[in-house]
PDB file of C-alpha atoms in Angstrom:
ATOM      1  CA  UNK A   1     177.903 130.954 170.590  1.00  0.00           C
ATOM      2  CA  UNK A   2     178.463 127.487 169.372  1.00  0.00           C
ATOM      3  CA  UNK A   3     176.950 126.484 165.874  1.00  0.00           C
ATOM      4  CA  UNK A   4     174.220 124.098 166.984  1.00  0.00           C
ATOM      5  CA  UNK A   5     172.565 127.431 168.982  1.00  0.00           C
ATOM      6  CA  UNK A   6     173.681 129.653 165.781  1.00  0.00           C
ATOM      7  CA  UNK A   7     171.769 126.877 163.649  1.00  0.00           C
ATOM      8  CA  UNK A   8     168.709 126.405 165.553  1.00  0.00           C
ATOM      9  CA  UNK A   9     168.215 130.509 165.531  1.00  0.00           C
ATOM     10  CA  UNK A  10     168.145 130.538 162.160  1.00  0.00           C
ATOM     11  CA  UNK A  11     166.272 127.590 161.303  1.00  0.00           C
ATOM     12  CA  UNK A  12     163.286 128.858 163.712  1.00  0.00           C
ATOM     13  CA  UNK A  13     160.110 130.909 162.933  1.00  0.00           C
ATOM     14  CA  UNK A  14     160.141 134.285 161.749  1.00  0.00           C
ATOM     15  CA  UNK A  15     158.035 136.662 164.279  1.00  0.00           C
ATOM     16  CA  UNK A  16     156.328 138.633 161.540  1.00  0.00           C
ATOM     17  CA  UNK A  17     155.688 136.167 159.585  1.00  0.00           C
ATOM     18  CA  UNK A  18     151.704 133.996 159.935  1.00  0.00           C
ATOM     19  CA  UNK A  19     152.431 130.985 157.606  1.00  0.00           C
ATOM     20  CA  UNK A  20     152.938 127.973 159.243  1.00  0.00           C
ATOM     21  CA  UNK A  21     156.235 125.834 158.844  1.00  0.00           C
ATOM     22  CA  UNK A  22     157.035 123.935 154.990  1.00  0.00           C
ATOM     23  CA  UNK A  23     157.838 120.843 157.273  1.00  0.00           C
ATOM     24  CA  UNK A  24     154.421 120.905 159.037  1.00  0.00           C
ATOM     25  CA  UNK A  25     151.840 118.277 157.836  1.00  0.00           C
ATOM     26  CA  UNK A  26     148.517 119.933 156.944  1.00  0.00           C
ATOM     27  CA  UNK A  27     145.884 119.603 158.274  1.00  0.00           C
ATOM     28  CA  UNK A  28     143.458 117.476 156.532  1.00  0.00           C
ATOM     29  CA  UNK A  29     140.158 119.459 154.627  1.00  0.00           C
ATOM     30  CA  UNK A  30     136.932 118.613 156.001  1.00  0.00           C
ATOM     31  CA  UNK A  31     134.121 117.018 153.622  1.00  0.00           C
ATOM     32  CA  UNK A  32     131.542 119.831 152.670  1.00  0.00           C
ATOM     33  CA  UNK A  33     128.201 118.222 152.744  1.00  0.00           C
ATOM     34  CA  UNK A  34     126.337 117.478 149.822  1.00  0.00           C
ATOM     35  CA  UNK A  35     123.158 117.755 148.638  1.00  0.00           C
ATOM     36  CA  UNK A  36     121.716 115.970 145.478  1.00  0.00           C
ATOM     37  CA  UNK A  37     123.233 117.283 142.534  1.00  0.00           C
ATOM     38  CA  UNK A  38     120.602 119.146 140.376  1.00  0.00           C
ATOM     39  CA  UNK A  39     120.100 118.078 137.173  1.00  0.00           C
ATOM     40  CA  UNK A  40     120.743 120.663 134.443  1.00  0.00           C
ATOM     41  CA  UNK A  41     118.177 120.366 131.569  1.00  0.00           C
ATOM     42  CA  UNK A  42     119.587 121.107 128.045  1.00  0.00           C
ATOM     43  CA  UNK A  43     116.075 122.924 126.873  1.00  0.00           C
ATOM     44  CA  UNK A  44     117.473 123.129 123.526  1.00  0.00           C
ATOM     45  CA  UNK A  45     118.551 119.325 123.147  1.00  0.00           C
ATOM     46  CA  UNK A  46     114.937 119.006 124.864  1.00  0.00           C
ATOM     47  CA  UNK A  47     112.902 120.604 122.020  1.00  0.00           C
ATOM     48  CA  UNK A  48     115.065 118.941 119.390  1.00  0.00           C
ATOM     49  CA  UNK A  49     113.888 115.524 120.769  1.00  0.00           C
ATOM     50  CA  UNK A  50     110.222 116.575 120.725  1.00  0.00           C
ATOM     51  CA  UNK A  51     110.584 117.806 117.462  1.00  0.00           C
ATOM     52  CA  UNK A  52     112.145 114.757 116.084  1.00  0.00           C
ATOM     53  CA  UNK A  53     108.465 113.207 117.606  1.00  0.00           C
ATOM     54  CA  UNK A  54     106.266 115.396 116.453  1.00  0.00           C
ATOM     55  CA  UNK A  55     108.242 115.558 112.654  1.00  0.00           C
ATOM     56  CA  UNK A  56     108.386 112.146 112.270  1.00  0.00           C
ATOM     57  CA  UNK A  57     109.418 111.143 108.427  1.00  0.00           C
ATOM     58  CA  UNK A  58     106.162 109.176 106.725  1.00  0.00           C
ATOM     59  CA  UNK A  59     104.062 109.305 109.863  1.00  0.00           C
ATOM     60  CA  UNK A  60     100.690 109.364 109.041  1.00  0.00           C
ATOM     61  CA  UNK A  61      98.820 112.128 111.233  1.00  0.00           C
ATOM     62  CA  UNK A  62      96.730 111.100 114.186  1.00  0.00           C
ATOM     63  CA  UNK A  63      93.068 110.841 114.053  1.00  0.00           C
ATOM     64  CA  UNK A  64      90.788 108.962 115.070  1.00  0.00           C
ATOM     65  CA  UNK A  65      89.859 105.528 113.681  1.00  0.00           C
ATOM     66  CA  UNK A  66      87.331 105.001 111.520  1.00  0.00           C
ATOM     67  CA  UNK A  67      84.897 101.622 112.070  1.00  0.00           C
ATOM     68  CA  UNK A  68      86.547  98.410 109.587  1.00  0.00           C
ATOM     69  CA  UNK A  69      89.842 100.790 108.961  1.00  0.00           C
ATOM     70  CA  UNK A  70      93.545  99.122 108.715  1.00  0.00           C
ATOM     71  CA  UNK A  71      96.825  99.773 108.549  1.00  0.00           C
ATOM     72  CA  UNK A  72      97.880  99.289 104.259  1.00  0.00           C
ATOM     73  CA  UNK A  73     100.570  97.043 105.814  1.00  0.00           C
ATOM     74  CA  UNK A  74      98.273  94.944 106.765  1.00  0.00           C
ATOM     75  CA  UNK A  75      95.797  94.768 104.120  1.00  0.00           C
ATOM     76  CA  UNK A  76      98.827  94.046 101.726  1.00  0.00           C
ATOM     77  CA  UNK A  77      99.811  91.144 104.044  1.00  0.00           C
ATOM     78  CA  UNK A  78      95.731  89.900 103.903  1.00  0.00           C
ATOM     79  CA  UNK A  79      95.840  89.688 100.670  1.00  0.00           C
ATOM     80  CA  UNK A  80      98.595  87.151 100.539  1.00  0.00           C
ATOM     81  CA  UNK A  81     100.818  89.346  97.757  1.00  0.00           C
ATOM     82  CA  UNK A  82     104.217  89.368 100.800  1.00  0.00           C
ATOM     83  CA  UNK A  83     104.353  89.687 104.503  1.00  0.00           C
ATOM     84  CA  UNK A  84     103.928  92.911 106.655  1.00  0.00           C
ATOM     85  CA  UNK A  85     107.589  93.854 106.816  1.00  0.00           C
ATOM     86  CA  UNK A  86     108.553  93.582 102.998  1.00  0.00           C
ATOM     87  CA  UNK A  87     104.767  95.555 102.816  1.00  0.00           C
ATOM     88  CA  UNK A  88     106.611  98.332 104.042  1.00  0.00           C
ATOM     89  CA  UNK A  89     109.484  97.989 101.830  1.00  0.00           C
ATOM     90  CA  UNK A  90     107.136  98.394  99.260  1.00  0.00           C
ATOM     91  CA  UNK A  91     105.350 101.630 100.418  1.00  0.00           C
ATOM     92  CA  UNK A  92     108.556 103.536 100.794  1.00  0.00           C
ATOM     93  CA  UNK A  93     109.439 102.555  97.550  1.00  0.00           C
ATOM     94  CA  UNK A  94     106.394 103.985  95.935  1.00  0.00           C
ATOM     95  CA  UNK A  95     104.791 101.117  94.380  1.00  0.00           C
ATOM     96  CA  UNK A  96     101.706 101.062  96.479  1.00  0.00           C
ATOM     97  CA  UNK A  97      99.072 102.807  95.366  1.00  0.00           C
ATOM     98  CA  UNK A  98      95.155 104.040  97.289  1.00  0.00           C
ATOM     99  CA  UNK A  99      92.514 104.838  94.932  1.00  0.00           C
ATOM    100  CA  UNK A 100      95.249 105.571  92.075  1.00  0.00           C
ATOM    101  CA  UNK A 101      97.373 107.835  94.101  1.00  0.00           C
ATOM    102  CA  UNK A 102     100.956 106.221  95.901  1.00  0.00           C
ATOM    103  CA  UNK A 103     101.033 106.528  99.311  1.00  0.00           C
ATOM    104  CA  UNK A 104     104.266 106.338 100.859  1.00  0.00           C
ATOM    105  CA  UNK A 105     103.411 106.924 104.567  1.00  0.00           C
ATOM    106  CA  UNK A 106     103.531 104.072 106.865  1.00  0.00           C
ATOM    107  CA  UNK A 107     100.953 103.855 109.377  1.00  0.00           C
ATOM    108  CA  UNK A 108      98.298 105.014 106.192  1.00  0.00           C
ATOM    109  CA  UNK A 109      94.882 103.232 107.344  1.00  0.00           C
ATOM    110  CA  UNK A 110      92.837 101.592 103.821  1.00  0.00           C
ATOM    111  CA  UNK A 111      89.260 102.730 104.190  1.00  0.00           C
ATOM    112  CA  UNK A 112      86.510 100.493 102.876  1.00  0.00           C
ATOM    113  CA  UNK A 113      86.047 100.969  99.585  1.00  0.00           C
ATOM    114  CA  UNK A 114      89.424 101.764  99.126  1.00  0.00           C
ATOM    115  CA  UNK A 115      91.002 100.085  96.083  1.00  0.00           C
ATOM    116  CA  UNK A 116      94.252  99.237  97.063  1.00  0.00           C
ATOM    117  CA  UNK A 117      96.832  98.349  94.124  1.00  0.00           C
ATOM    118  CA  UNK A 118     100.068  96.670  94.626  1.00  0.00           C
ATOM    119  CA  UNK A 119     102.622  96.655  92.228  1.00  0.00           C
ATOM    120  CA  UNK A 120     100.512  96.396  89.197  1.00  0.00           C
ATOM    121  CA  UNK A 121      97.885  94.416  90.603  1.00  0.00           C
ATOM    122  CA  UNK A 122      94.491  94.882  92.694  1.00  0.00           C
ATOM    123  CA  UNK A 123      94.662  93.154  96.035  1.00  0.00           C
ATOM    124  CA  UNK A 124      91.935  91.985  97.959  1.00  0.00           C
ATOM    125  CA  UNK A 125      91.931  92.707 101.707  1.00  0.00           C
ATOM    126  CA  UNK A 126      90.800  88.980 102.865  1.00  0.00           C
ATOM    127  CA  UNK A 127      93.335  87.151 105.021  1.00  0.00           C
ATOM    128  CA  UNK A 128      93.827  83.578 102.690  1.00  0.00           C
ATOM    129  CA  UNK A 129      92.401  80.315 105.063  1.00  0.00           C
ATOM    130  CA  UNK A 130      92.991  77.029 104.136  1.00  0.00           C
ATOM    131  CA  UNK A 131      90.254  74.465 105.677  1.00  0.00           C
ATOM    132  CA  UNK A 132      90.484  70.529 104.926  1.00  0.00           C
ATOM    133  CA  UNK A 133      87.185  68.686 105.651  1.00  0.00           C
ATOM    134  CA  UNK A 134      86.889  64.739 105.793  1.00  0.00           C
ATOM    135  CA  UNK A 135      83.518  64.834 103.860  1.00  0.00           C
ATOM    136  CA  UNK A 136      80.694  62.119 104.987  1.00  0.00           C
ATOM    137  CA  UNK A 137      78.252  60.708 102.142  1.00  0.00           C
ATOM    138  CA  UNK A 138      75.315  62.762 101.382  1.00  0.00           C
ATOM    139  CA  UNK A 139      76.614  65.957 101.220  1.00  0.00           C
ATOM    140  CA  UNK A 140      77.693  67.550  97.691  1.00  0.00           C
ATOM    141  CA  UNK A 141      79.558  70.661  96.210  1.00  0.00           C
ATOM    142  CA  UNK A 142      76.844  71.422  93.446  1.00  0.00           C
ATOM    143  CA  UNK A 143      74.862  73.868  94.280  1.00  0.00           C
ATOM    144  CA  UNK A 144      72.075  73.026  91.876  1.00  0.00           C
ATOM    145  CA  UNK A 145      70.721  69.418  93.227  1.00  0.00           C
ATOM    146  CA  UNK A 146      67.941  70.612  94.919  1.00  0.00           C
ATOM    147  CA  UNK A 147      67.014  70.395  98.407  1.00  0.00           C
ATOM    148  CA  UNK A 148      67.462  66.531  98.627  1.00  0.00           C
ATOM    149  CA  UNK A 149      71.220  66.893  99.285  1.00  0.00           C
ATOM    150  CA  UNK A 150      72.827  69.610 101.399  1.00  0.00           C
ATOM    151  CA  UNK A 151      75.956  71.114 100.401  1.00  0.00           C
ATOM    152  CA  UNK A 152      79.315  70.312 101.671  1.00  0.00           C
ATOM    153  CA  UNK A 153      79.650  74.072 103.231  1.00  0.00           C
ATOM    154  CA  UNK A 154      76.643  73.563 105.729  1.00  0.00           C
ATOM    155  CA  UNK A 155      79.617  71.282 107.628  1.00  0.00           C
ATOM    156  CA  UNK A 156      82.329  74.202 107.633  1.00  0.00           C
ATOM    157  CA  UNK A 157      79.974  77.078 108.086  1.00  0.00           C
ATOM    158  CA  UNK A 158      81.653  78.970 111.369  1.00  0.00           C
ATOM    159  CA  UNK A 159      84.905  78.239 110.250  1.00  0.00           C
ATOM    160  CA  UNK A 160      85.779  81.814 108.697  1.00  0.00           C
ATOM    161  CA  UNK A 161      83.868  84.930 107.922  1.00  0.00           C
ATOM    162  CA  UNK A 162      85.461  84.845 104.269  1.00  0.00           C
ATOM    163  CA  UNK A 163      84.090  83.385 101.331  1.00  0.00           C
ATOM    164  CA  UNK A 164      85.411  80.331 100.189  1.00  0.00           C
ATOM    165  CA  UNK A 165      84.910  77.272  97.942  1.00  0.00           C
ATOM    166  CA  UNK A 166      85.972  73.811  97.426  1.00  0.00           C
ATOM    167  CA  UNK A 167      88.723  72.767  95.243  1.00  0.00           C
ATOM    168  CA  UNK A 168      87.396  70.331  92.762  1.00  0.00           C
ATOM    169  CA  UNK A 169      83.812  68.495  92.532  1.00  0.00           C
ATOM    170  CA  UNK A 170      82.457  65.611  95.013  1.00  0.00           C
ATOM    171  CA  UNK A 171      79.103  64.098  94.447  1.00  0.00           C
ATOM    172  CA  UNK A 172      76.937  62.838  97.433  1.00  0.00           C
ATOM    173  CA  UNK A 173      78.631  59.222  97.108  1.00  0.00           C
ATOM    174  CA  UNK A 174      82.293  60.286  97.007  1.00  0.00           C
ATOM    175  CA  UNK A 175      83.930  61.014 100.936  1.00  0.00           C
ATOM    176  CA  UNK A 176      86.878  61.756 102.283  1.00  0.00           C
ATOM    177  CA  UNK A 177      88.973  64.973 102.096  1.00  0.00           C
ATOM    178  CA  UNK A 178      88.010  68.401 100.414  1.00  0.00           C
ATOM    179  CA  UNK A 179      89.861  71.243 100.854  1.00  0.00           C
ATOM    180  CA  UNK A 180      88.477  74.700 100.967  1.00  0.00           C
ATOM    181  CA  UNK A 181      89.829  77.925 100.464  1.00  0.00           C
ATOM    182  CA  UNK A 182      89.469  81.730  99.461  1.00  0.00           C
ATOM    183  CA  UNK A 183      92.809  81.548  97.699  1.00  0.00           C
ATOM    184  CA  UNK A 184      91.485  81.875  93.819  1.00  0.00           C
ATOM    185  CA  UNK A 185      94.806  81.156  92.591  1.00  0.00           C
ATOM    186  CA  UNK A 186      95.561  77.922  94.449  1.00  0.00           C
ATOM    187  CA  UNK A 187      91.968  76.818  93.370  1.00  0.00           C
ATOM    188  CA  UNK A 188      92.798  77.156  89.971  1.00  0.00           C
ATOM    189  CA  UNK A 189      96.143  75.013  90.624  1.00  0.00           C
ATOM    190  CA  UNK A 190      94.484  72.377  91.708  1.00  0.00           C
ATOM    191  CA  UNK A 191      91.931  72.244  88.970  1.00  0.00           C
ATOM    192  CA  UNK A 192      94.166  72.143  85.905  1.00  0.00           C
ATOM    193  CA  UNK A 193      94.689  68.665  84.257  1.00  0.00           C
ATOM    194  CA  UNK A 194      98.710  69.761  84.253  1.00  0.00           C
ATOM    195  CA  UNK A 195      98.825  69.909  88.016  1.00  0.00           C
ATOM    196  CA  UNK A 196     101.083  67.284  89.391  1.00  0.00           C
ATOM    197  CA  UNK A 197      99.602  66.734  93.186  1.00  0.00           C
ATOM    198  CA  UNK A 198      99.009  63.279  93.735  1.00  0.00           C
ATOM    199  CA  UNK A 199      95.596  61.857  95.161  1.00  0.00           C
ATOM    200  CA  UNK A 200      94.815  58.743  96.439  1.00  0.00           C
ATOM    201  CA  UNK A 201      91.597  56.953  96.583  1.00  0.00           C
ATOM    202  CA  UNK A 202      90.007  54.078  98.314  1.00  0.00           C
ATOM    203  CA  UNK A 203      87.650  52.688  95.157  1.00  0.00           C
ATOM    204  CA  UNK A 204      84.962  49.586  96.632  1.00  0.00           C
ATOM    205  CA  UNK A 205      83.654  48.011  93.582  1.00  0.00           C
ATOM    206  CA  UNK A 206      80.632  45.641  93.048  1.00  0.00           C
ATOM    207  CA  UNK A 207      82.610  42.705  92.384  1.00  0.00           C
ATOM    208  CA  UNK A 208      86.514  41.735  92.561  1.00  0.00           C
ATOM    209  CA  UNK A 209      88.926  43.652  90.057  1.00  0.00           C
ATOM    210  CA  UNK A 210      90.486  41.248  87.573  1.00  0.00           C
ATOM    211  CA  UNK A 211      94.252  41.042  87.685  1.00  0.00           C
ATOM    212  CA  UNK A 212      94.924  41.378  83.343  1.00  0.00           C
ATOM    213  CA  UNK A 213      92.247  45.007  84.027  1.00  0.00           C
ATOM    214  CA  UNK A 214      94.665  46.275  87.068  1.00  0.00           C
ATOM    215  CA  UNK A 215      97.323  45.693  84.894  1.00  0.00           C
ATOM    216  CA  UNK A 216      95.645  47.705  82.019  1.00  0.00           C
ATOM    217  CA  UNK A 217      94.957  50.665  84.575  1.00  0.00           C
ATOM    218  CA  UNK A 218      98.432  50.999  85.515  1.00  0.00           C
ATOM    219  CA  UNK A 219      99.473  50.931  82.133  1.00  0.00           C
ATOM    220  CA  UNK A 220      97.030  53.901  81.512  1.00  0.00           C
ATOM    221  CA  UNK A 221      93.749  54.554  79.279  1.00  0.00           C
ATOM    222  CA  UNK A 222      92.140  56.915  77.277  1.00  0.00           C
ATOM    223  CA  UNK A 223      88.775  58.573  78.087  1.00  0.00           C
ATOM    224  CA  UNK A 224      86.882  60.430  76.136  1.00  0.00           C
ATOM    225  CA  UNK A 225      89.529  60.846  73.948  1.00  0.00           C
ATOM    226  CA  UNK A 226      91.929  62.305  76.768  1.00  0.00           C
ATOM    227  CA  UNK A 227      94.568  60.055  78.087  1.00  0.00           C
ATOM    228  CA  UNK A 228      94.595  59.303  81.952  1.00  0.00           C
ATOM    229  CA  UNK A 229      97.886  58.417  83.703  1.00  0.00           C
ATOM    230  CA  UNK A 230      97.935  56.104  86.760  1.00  0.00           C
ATOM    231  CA  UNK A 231     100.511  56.595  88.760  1.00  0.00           C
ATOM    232  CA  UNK A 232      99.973  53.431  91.124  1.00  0.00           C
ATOM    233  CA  UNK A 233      96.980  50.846  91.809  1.00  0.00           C
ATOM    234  CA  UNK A 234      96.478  48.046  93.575  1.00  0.00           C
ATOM    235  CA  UNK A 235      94.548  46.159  95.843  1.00  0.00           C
ATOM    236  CA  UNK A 236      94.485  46.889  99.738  1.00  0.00           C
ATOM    237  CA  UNK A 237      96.087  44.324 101.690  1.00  0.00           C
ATOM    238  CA  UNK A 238      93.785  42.551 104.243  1.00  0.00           C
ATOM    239  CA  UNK A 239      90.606  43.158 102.153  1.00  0.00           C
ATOM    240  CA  UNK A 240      88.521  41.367  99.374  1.00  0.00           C
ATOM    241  CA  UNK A 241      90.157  42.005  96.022  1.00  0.00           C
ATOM    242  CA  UNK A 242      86.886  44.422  95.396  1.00  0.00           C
ATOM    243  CA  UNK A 243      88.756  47.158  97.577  1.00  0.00           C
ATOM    244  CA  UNK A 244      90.827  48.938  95.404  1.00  0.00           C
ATOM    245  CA  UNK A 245      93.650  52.048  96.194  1.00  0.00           C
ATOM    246  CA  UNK A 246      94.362  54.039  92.991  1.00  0.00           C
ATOM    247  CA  UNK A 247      96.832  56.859  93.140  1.00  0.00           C
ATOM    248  CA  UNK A 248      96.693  59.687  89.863  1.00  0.00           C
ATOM    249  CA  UNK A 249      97.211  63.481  89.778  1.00  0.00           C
ATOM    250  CA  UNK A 250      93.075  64.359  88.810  1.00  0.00           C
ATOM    251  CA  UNK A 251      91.119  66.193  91.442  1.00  0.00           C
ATOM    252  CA  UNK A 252      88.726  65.460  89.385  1.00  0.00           C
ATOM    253  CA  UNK A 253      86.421  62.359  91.281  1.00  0.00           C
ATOM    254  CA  UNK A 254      84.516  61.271  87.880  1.00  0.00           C
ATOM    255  CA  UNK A 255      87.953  60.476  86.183  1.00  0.00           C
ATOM    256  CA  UNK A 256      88.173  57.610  89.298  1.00  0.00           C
ATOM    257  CA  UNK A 257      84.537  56.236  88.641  1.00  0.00           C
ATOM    258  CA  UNK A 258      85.430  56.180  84.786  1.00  0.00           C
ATOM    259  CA  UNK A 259      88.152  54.308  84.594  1.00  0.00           C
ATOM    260  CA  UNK A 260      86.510  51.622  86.434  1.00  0.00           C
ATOM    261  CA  UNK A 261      83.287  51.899  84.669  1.00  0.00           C
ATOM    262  CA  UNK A 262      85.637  51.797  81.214  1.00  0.00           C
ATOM    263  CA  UNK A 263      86.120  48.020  82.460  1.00  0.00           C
ATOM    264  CA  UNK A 264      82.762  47.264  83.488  1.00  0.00           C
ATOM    265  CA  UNK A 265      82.759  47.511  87.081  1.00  0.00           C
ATOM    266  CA  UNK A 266      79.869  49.634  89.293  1.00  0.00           C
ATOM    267  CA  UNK A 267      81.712  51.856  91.626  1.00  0.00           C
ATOM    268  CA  UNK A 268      79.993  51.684  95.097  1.00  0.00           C
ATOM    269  CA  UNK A 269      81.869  53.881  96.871  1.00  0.00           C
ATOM    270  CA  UNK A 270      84.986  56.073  96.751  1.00  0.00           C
ATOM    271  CA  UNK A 271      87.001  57.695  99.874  1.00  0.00           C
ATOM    272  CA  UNK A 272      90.167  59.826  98.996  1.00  0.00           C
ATOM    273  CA  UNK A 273      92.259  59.298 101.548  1.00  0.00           C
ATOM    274  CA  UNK A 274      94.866  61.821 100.285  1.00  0.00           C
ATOM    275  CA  UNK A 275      95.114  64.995  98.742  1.00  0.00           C
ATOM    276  CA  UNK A 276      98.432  66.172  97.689  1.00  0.00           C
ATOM    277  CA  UNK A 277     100.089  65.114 100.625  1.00  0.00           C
ATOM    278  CA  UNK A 278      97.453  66.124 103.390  1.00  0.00           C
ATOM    279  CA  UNK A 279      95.674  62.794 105.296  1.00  0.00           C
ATOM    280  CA  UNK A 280      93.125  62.032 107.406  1.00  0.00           C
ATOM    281  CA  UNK A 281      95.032  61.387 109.981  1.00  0.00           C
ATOM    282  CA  UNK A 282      93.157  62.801 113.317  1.00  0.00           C
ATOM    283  CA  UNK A 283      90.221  63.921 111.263  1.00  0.00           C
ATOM    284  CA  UNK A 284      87.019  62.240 111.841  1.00  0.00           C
ATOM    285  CA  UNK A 285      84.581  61.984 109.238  1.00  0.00           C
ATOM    286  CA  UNK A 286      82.349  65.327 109.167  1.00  0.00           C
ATOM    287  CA  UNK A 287      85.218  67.180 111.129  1.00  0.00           C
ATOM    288  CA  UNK A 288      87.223  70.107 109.841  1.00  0.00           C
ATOM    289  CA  UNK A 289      90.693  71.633 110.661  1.00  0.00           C
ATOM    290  CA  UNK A 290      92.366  74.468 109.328  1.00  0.00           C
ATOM    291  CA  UNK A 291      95.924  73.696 107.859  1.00  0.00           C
ATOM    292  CA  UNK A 292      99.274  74.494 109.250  1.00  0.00           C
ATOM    293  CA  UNK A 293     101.476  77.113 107.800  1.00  0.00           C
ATOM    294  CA  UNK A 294     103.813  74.734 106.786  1.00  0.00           C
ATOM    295  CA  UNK A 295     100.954  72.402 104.833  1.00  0.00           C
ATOM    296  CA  UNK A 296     100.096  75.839 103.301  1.00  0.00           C
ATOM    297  CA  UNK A 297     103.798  75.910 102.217  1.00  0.00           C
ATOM    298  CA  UNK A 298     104.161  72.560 101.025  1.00  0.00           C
ATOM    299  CA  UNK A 299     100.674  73.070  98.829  1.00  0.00           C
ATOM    300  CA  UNK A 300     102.508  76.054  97.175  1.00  0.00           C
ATOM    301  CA  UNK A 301     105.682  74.377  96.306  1.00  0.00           C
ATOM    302  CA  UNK A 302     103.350  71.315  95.119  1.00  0.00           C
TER     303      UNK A 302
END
């Protein structure tokens, strides 16, 4: 027996034995076939989630809505004291107060009648509108002239559902622009002899303005024993030296007729034609427009 035949005896298969050959390749596993894969709900992470709804830090509880009720972010945000987001910066914080007691939930709906206070001070749920009417003749803000003369809020009536009034006077003679407003505090801005908005008026006279009395009125004069600063006047290019502009700081529309009056002159008529920065432009005469966020801004800053 040669050792190739000895070799290939004992390299071969045992008979007893099942398991296929080491140096066999094996066969390759079929792919079982699957089915969609179930998902496996977590019940307990489940009820933690619905909890975390249900328990909700500061939620108010649900119920239903009573007629004219709002959300106290809201109402703080009508009233002009800060916007909704820093309103609910506030109520966490525990400075907001409903009929004397805080309230720190958000969501908390104001009732009417409801006295809402806000860090020391007593809001008023009205949402602040700003309207600026070019103002025809015939029309004044008195509201004791009788029934000869209508008043100037016949010609914004449908504008807003709030109450508002004009800032400063206008007789029947005097046009041009008026603002109106529920804002109490800008109001009484305007009205104060130390504001420092500038107005400018359109003043027709009976009869041409001497040159030596311009000069005296921008010099400034004293009235009734209060002194009036001009800031500019002059006459308006392209018309007769009877059409005068006058620029000063008084919303007050007598002060204008005064000072000419001081020098003799009969006022005929007087437009203004700006009011601290806001103008005509696009605004026929009789028309209103509300103002633009930023003109609200720039009014605030005056």
């Amino acid at each position: 027996m040669n050792n190739k035949e000895g070799n290939n005896k004992k390299s071969g298969p045992r008979a007893a034995s099942s398991r296929p050959s080491s140096n066999k390749p094996k066969p390759a596993m079929q792919k079982r076939a699957q089915g969609p894969k179930k998902v496996k709900v977590n019940t307990k992470v489940a009820d933690i989630a619905t909890d975390k709804v249900e328990k909700k830090p500061n939620q108010a509880p649900k119920r239903p809505k009573v007629k004219d009720e709002i959300r106290l972010n809201k109402y703080i945000a009508n009233s002009g004291a800060c916007s909704r987001r820093d309103a609910d910066i506030y109520i966490q914080s525990g400075t907001v107060k409903v009929n004397g007691i805080p309230v720190t939930e958000m969501g908390y709906m104001v009732k009417p009648g409801d006295v809402v206070n806000f860090d020391g001070a007593t809001l008023t749920p009205e949402k602040k509108v700003y309207i600026l009417l070019n103002k025809p003749k015939n029309f004044t803000t008195a509201m004791d002239e009788g029934q000869e003369y209508r008043n100037v809020l016949e010609l914004v009536k449908g504008s807003t559902t709030a109450k508002i009034g004009a800032v400063g006077r206008m007789d029947k003679n005097t046009t041009g622009l008026l603002l109106f407003t529920n804002d109490t505090d800008m109001i009484r801005k305007f009205t104060l002899p130390s504001q420092k908005s500038s107005k400018i008026y359109q003043v027709s006279l009976d009869k041409n303005l001497k040159f030596e009395d311009l000069e005296k009125i921008q010099k400034g004069l004293t009235l009734d024993g209060h002194r009036v600063f001009v800031e500019d006047v002059s006459y308006i290019e392209g018309e007769a030296k009877s059409e005068i502009g006058l620029q000063l700081r008084s919303a007050n529309v007598k002060v204008v007729r005064s000072i000419f009056e001081h020098f003799s002159y009969d006022v005929l008529r007087i437009d203004r034609v700006s009011f601290a920065g806001l103008t005509k432009k696009n605004l026929p005469r009789g028309n209103w427009r509300l103002l633009t966020d930023q003109e609200i801004i720039n009014l605030k800053n005056v």
